[in-house]
Coordinates of C-alpha atoms in Angstrom, one line a residue:
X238 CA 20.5 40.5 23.1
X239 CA 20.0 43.7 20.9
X240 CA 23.1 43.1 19.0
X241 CA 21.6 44.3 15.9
X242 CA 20.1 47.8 17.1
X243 CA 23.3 47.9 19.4
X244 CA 25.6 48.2 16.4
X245 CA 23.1 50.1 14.4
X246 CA 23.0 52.9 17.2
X247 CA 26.9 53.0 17.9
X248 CA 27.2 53.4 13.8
X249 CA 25.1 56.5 14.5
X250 CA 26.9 58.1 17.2
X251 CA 29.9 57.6 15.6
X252 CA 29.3 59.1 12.4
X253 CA 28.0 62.6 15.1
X254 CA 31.3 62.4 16.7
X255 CA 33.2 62.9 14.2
X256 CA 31.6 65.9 13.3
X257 CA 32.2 68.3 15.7
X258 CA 30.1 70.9 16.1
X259 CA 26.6 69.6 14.9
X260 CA 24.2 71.3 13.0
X261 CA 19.6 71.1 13.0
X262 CA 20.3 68.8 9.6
X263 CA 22.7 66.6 11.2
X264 CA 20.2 65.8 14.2
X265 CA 17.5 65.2 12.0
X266 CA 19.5 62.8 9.8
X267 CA 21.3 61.2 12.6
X268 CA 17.1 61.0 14.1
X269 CA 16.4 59.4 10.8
X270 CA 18.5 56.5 11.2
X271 CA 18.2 55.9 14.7
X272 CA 14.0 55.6 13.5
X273 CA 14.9 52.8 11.0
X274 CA 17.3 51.2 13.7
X275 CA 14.2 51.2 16.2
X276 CA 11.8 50.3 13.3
X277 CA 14.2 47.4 12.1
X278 CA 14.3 45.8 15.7
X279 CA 10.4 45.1 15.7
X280 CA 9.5 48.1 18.0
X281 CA 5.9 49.6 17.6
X282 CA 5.4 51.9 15.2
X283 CA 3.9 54.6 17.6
X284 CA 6.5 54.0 19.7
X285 CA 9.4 54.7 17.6
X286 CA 7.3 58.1 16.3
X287 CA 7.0 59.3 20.1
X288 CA 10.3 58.5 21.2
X289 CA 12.3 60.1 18.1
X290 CA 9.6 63.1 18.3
X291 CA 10.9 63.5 22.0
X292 CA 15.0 63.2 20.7
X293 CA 14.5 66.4 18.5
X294 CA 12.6 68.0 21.1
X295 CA 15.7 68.1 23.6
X296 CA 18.5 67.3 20.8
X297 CA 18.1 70.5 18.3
X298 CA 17.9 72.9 21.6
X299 CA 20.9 75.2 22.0
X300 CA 22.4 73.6 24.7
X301 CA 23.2 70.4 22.7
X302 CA 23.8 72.4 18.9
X303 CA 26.7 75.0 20.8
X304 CA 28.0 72.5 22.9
X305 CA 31.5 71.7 22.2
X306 CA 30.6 68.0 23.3
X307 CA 27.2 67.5 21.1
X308 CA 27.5 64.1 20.1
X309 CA 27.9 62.9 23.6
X310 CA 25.2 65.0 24.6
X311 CA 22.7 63.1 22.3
X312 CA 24.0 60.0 23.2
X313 CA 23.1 61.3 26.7
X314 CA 19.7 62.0 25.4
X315 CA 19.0 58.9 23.7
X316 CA 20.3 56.8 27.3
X317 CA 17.7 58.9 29.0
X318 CA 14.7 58.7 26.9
X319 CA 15.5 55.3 25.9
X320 CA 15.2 54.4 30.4
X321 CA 12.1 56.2 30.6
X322 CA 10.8 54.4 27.4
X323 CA 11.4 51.0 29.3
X324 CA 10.0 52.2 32.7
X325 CA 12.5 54.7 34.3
X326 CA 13.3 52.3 37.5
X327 CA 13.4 49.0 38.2
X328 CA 9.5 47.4 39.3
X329 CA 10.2 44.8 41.9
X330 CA 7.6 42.7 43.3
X331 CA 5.1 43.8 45.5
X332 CA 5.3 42.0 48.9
X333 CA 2.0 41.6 50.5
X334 CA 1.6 42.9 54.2
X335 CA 0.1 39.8 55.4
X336 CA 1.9 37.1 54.1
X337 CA 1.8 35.0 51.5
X338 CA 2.2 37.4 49.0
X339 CA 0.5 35.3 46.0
X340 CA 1.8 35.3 42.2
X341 CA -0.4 34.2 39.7
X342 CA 1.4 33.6 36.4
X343 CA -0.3 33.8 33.1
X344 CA 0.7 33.5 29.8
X345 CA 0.5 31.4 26.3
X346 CA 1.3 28.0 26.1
X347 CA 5.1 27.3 24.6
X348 CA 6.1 31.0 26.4
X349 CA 8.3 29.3 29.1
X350 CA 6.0 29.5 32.3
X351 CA 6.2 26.8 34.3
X352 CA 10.2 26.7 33.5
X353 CA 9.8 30.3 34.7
X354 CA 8.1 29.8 37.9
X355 CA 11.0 27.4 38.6
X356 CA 13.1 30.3 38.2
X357 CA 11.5 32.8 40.4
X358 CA 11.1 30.6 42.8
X359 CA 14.8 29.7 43.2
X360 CA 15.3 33.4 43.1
X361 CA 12.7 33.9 45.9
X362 CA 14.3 31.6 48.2
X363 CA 17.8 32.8 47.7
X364 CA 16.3 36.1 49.2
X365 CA 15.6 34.0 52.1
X366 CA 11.7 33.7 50.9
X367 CA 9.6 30.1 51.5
X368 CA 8.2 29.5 48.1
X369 CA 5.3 27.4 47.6
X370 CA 4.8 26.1 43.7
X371 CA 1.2 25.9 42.6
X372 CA 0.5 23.1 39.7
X373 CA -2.7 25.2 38.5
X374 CA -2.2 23.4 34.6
X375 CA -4.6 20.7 34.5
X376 CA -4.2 20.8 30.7
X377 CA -1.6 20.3 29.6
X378 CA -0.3 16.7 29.8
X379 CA 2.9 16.6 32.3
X380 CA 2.6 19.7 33.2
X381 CA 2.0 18.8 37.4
X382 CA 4.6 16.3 36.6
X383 CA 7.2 19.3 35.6
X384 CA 6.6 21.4 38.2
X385 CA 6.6 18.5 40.8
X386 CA 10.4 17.3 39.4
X387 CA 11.5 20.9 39.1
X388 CA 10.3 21.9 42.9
X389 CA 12.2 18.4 43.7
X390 CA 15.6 20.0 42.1
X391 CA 14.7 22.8 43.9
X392 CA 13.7 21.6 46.8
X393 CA 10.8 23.6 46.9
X394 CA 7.1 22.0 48.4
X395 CA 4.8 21.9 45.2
X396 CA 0.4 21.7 45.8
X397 CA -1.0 19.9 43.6
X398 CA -4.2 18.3 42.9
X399 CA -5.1 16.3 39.8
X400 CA -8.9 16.0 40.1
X401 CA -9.4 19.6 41.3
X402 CA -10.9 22.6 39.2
X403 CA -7.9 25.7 38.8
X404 CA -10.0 28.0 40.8
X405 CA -10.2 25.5 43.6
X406 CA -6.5 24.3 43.5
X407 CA -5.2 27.7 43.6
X408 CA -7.6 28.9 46.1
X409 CA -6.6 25.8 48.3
X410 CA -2.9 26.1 48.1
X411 CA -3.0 30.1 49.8
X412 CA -5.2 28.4 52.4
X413 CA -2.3 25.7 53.0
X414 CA 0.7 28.4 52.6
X415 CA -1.1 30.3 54.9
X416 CA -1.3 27.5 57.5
X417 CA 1.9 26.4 56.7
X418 CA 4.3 29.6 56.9
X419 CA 4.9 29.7 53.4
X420 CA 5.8 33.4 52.2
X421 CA 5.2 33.6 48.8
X422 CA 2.9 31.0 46.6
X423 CA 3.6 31.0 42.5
X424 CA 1.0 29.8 40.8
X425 CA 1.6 28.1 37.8
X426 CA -1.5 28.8 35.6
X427 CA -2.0 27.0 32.1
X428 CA -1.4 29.1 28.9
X429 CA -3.8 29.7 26.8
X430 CA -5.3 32.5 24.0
X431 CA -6.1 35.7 24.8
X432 CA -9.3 35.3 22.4
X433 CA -10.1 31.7 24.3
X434 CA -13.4 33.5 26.4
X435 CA -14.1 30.4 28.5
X436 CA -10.1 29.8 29.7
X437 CA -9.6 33.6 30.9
X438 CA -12.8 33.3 32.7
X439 CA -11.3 30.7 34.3
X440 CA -8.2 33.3 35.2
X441 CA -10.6 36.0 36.4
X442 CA -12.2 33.0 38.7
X443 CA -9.1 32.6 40.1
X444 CA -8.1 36.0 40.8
X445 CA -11.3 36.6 42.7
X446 CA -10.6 33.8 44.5
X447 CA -7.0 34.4 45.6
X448 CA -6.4 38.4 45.2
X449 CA -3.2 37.9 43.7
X450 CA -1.2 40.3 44.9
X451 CA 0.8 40.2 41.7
X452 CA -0.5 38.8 38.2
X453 CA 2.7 38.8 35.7
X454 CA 2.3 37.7 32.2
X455 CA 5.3 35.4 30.6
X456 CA 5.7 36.2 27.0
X457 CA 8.4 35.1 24.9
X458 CA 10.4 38.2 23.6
X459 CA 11.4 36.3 20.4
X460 CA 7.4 36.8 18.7
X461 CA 8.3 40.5 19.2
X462 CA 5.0 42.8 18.5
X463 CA 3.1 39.4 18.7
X464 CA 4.0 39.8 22.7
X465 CA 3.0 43.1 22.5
X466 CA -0.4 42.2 21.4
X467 CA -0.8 39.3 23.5
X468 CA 0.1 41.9 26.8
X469 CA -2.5 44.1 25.9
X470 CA -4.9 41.5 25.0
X471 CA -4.4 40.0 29.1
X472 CA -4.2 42.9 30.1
X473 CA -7.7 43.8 29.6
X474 CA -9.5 40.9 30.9
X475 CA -6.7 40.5 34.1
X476 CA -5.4 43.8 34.7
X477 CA -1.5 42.6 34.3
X478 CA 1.1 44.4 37.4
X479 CA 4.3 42.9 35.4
X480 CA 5.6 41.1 32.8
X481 CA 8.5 38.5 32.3
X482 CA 10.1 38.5 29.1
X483 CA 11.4 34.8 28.5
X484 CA 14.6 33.9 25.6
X485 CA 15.7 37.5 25.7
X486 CA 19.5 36.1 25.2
X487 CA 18.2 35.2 22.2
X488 CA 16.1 38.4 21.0
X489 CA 18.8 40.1 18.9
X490 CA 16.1 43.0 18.0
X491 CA 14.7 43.8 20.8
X492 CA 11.5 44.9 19.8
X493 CA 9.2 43.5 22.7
X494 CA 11.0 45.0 25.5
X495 CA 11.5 48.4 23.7
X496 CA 7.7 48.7 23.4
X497 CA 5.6 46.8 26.0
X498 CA 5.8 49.4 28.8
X499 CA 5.2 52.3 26.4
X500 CA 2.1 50.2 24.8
X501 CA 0.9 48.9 27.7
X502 CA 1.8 50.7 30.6
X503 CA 2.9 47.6 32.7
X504 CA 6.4 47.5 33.9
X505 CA 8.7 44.6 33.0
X506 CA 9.9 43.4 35.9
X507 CA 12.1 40.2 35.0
X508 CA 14.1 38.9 32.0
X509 CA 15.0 35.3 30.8
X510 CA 18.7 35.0 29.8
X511 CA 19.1 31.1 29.5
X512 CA 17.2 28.0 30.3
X513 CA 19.1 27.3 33.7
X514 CA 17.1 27.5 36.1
X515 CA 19.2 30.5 37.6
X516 CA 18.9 32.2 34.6
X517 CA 16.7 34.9 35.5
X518 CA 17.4 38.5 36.2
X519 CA 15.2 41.3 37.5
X520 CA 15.1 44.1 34.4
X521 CA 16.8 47.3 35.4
X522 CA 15.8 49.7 32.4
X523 CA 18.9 51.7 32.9
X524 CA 21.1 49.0 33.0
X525 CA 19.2 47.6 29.8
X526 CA 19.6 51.0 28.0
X527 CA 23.4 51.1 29.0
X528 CA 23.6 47.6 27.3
X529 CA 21.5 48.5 23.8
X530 CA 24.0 51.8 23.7
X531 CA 27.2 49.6 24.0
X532 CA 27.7 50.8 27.7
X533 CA 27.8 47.8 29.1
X534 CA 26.5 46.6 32.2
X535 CA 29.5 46.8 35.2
X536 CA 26.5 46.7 37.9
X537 CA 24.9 43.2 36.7
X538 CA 28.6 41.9 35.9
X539 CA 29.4 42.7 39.8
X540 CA 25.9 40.9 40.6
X541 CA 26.9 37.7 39.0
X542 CA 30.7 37.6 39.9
X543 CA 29.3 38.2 43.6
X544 CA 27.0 35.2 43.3
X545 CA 29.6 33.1 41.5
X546 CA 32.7 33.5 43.5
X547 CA 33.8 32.0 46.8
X548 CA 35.1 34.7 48.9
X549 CA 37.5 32.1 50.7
X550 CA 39.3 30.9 47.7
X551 CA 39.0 34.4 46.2
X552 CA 41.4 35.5 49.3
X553 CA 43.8 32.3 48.7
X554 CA 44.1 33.0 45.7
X555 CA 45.1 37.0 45.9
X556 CA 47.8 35.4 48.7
X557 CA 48.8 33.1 45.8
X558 CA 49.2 36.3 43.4
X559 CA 51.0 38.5 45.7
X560 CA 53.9 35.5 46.0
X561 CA 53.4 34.8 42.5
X562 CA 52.7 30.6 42.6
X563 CA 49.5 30.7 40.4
X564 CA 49.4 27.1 39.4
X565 CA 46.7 25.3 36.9
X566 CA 44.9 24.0 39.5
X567 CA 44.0 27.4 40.0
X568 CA 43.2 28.3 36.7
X569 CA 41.0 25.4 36.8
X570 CA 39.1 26.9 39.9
X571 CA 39.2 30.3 38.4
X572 CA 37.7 28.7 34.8
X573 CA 34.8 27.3 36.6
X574 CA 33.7 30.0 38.2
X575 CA 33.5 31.9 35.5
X576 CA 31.2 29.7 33.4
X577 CA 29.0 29.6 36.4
X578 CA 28.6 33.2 36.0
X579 CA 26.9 32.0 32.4
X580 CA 27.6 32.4 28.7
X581 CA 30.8 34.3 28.0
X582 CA 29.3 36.1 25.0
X583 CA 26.6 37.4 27.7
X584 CA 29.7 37.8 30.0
X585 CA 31.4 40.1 27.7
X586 CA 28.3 42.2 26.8
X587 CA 28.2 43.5 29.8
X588 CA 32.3 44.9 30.0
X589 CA 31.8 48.2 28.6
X590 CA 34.3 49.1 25.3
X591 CA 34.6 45.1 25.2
X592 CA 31.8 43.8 23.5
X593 CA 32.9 46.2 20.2
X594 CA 36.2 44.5 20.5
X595 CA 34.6 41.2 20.9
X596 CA 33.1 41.3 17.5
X597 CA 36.1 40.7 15.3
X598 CA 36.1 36.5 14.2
X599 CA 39.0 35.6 16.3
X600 CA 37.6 37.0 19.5
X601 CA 34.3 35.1 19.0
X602 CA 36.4 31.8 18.6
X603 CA 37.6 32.8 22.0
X604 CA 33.9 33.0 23.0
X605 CA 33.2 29.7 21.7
X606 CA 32.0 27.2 25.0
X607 CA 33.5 24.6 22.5
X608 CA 36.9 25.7 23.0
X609 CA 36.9 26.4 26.7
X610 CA 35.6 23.0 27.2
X611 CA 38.9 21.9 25.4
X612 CA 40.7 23.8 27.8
X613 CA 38.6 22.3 30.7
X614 CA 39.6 18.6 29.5
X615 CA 43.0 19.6 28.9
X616 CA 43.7 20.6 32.6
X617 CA 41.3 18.1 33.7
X618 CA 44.0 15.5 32.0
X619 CA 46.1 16.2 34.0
X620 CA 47.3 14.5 37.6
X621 CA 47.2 16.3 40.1
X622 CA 51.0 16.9 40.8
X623 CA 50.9 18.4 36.9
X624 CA 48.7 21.4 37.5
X625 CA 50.6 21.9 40.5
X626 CA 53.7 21.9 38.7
X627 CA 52.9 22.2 34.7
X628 CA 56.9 22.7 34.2
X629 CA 57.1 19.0 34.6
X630 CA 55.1 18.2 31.7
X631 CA 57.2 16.9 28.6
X632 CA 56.8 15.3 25.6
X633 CA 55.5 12.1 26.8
X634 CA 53.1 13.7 29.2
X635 CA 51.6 16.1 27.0
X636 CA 51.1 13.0 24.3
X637 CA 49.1 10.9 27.4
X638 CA 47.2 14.6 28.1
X639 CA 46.1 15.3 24.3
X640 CA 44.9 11.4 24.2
X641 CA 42.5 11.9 27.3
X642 CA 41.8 14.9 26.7
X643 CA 40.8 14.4 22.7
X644 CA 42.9 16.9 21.4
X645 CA 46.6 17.4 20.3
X646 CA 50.2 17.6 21.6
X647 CA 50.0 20.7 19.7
X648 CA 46.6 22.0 21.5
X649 CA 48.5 21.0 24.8
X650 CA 51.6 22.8 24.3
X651 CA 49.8 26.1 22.9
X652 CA 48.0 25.9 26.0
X653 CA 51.1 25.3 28.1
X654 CA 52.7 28.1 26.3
X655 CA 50.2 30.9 27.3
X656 CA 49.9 29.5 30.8
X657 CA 54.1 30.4 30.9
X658 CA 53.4 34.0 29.8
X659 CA 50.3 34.4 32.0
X660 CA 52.3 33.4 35.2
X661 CA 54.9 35.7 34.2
X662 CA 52.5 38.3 34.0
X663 CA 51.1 37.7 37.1
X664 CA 54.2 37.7 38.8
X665 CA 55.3 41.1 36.7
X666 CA 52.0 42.6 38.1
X667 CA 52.6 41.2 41.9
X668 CA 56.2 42.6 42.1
X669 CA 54.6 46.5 41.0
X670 CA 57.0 46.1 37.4
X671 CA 54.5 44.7 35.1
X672 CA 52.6 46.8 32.4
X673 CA 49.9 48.1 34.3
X674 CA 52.5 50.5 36.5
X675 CA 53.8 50.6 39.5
X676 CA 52.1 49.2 43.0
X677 CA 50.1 46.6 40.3
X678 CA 49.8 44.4 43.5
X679 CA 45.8 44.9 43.8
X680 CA 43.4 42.2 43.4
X681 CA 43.3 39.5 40.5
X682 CA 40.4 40.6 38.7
X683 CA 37.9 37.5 38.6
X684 CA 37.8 35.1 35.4
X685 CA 41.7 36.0 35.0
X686 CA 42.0 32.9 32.7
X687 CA 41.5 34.0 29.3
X688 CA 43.5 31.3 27.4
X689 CA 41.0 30.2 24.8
X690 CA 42.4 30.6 21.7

């Protein structure tokens, strides 16, 4: 996400750095391109004017033109004005103080809703929550059906009723959670236009039924100032307290989420990142700024290697490191955890200094899920006793691994190959005499098998 502004904004700051000492013109032209780069991501056109008029405000002051270290100090700048632009702190969601705290979702049709309640509601009951899924879309043919299988995968209880008004469905279902200890109920409203009188009636109904104590609208950050529009549209008739922001991993401008708080006031308070049902994150605007700058984002990586590793095999394996017997069934283990933890390329984004480096051709065929599913069905090839002990693998072996596997005795060996020098490595680093210095006998750093090319 924001790939293109990303690299539009670093181009910036690195054209300041190497200049020193900075002078009022340099600001202003440095201000200059970082409007276009705002303008050419799809952000509002007010926006861009208030947030560049605030730059120069702070950027041509003395303090940042004398400064030895001026470039950094408008990049500092930029980080800060660009977290307040998308809401200064992360908005969570309001819990009610007599339970259920009630949802109501709202949204067009084709923005991802009902996938997104899914979502929230395996995030809610991660955090120990008792979510109750609300089948509010009479409308749209399959749509109960959806939410039912989904709640099934999740095994969450869905209320449902197929001859009942909106209004009265969602009205009944906080009456059952209610009875029923549920903690939170997501209703799943249908979409619909923001011009359609009749249907948002029909939300106002049911927000005077059910006092939601949150109403978040589910836009699809792809139609860029189109979401913006459709925000302030709902936001009139249903008085929005957050908004979801659905296909962000595949927004690379950026321009909804740069501009719906500013336009609208209402915080954004989750992001889609996949269609997984687990791909949802809560939207931390500094850690969002961090990544649009080419930061990174070590506090969400941490997150997601936290959810995605096993602590017990996370400690067998540091005991395998420290005697140096790292094995492919481990690499294996290790490989599969990482692509739990999602998409590489969204992986790397997040390693500060990494994602620049990522950029060159080769390093994106090392990104490729492709080509670590060749690796997987490589290893996967193999018996048990190889992984265990790839050393024994000759000719013959690697032949009867490439066939299963669909590749190559060639693919085989390369792979072979780099496992050897990894192991090496490893056992360099576990003795204290490898190239990262002396006492290198910390923890292996999770994901540690990078052998994709």
């Amino acid at each position: 996400m924001f790939e293109s502004l990303s690299d539009k904004l670093q181009a910036v700051f690195s054209k300041l750095r190497n200049k020193g000492k900075l002078t009022e013109e340099d600001v202003d032209l440095a201000l200059k391109e970082v409007r276009m780069a705002l303008l050419e991501a799809d952000v509002n056109f007010k926006v861009v004017k208030g947030f560049v008029a605030k730059l120069r405000e702070r950027a041509v002051g003395s303090e940042v033109l004398e400064s030895l270290t001026a470039a950094q100090q408008v990049v500092k700048i930029v980080n800060e004005e660009l977290i307040a632009m998308l809401g200064g702190g992360q908005a969570k969601i309001a819990v009610s103080p007599a339970p259920p705290t009630v949802v109501m979702m709202v949204g067009l049709q084709g923005s991802g809703k009902t996938t997104t309640v899914a979502k929230l509601a395996m995030m809610l009951k991660k955090q120990g929550q008792r979510p109750l899924l609300v089948a509010a879309d009479t409308y749209r043919p399959a749509a109960i059906n959806q939410l039912v299988t989904l709640g099934k995968q999740l095994d969450v209880q869905v209320f449902s009723d197929e001859k009942g008004k909106p209004p009265q469905i969602c009205e009944a279902a906080v009456k059952h959670a209610r009875h029923t200890g549920m903690s939170v109920v997501l209703m799943d409203t249908a979409g619909r236009l923001h011009v359609a009188d009749d249907m948002m009636a029909e939300l106002e109904e049911i927000q005077r039924r059910t006092n939601p104590t949150e109403t978040l609208l589910v836009a699809d950050a792809m139609t860029g100032q189109d979401a913006v529009r459709v925000a302030e549209e709902f936001n009139k008739r249903v008085r929005l307290t957050g908004l979801v922001l659905t296909k962000m991993d595949g927004d690379a401008r950026g321009g909804a989420a740069l501009s719906m708080r500013s336009v609208t006031g209402v915080p954004i308070k989750f992001i889609g990142v996949g269609e997984k049902l687990d791909a949802l994150e809560p939207f931390h605007p500094e850690r969002m700024a961090s990544r649009i700058l080419g930061m990174g984002d070590v506090l969400s990586l941490i997150e997601k290697a936290e959810q995605s590793y096993d602590k017990d095999q996370a400690q067998k394996l540091e005991k395998k490191l420290k005697a140096g017997n790292l094995d492919l069934e481990d690499f294996l283990q290790q490989m599969q955890q990482l692509k739990s933890m999602g998409p590489l390329s969204q992986v790397v984004e997040m390693i500060p200094g990494l994602n620049r480096v990522m950029k060159a051709p080769e390093a994106q065929a090392a990104l490729d899920g492709n080509q670590m599913k060749r690796v997987e069905a490589i290893v996967l090839s193999m018996t048990p006793g190889e992984r265990r002990n790839p050393q024994m693998i000759g000719g013959s072996r690697k032949r009867r691994i490439a066939r299963g596997s669909g590749t190559t005795p060639a693919d085989v060996n390369r792979l072979l190959n780099q496992f050897f020098e990894m192991q090496k490595m490893m056992k360099a680093m576990a003795s204290g005499k490898g190239p990262f210095g002396r006492g290198g006998k910390g923890k292996l750093p999770p994901g540690f098998p990078g052998m994709l090319g």
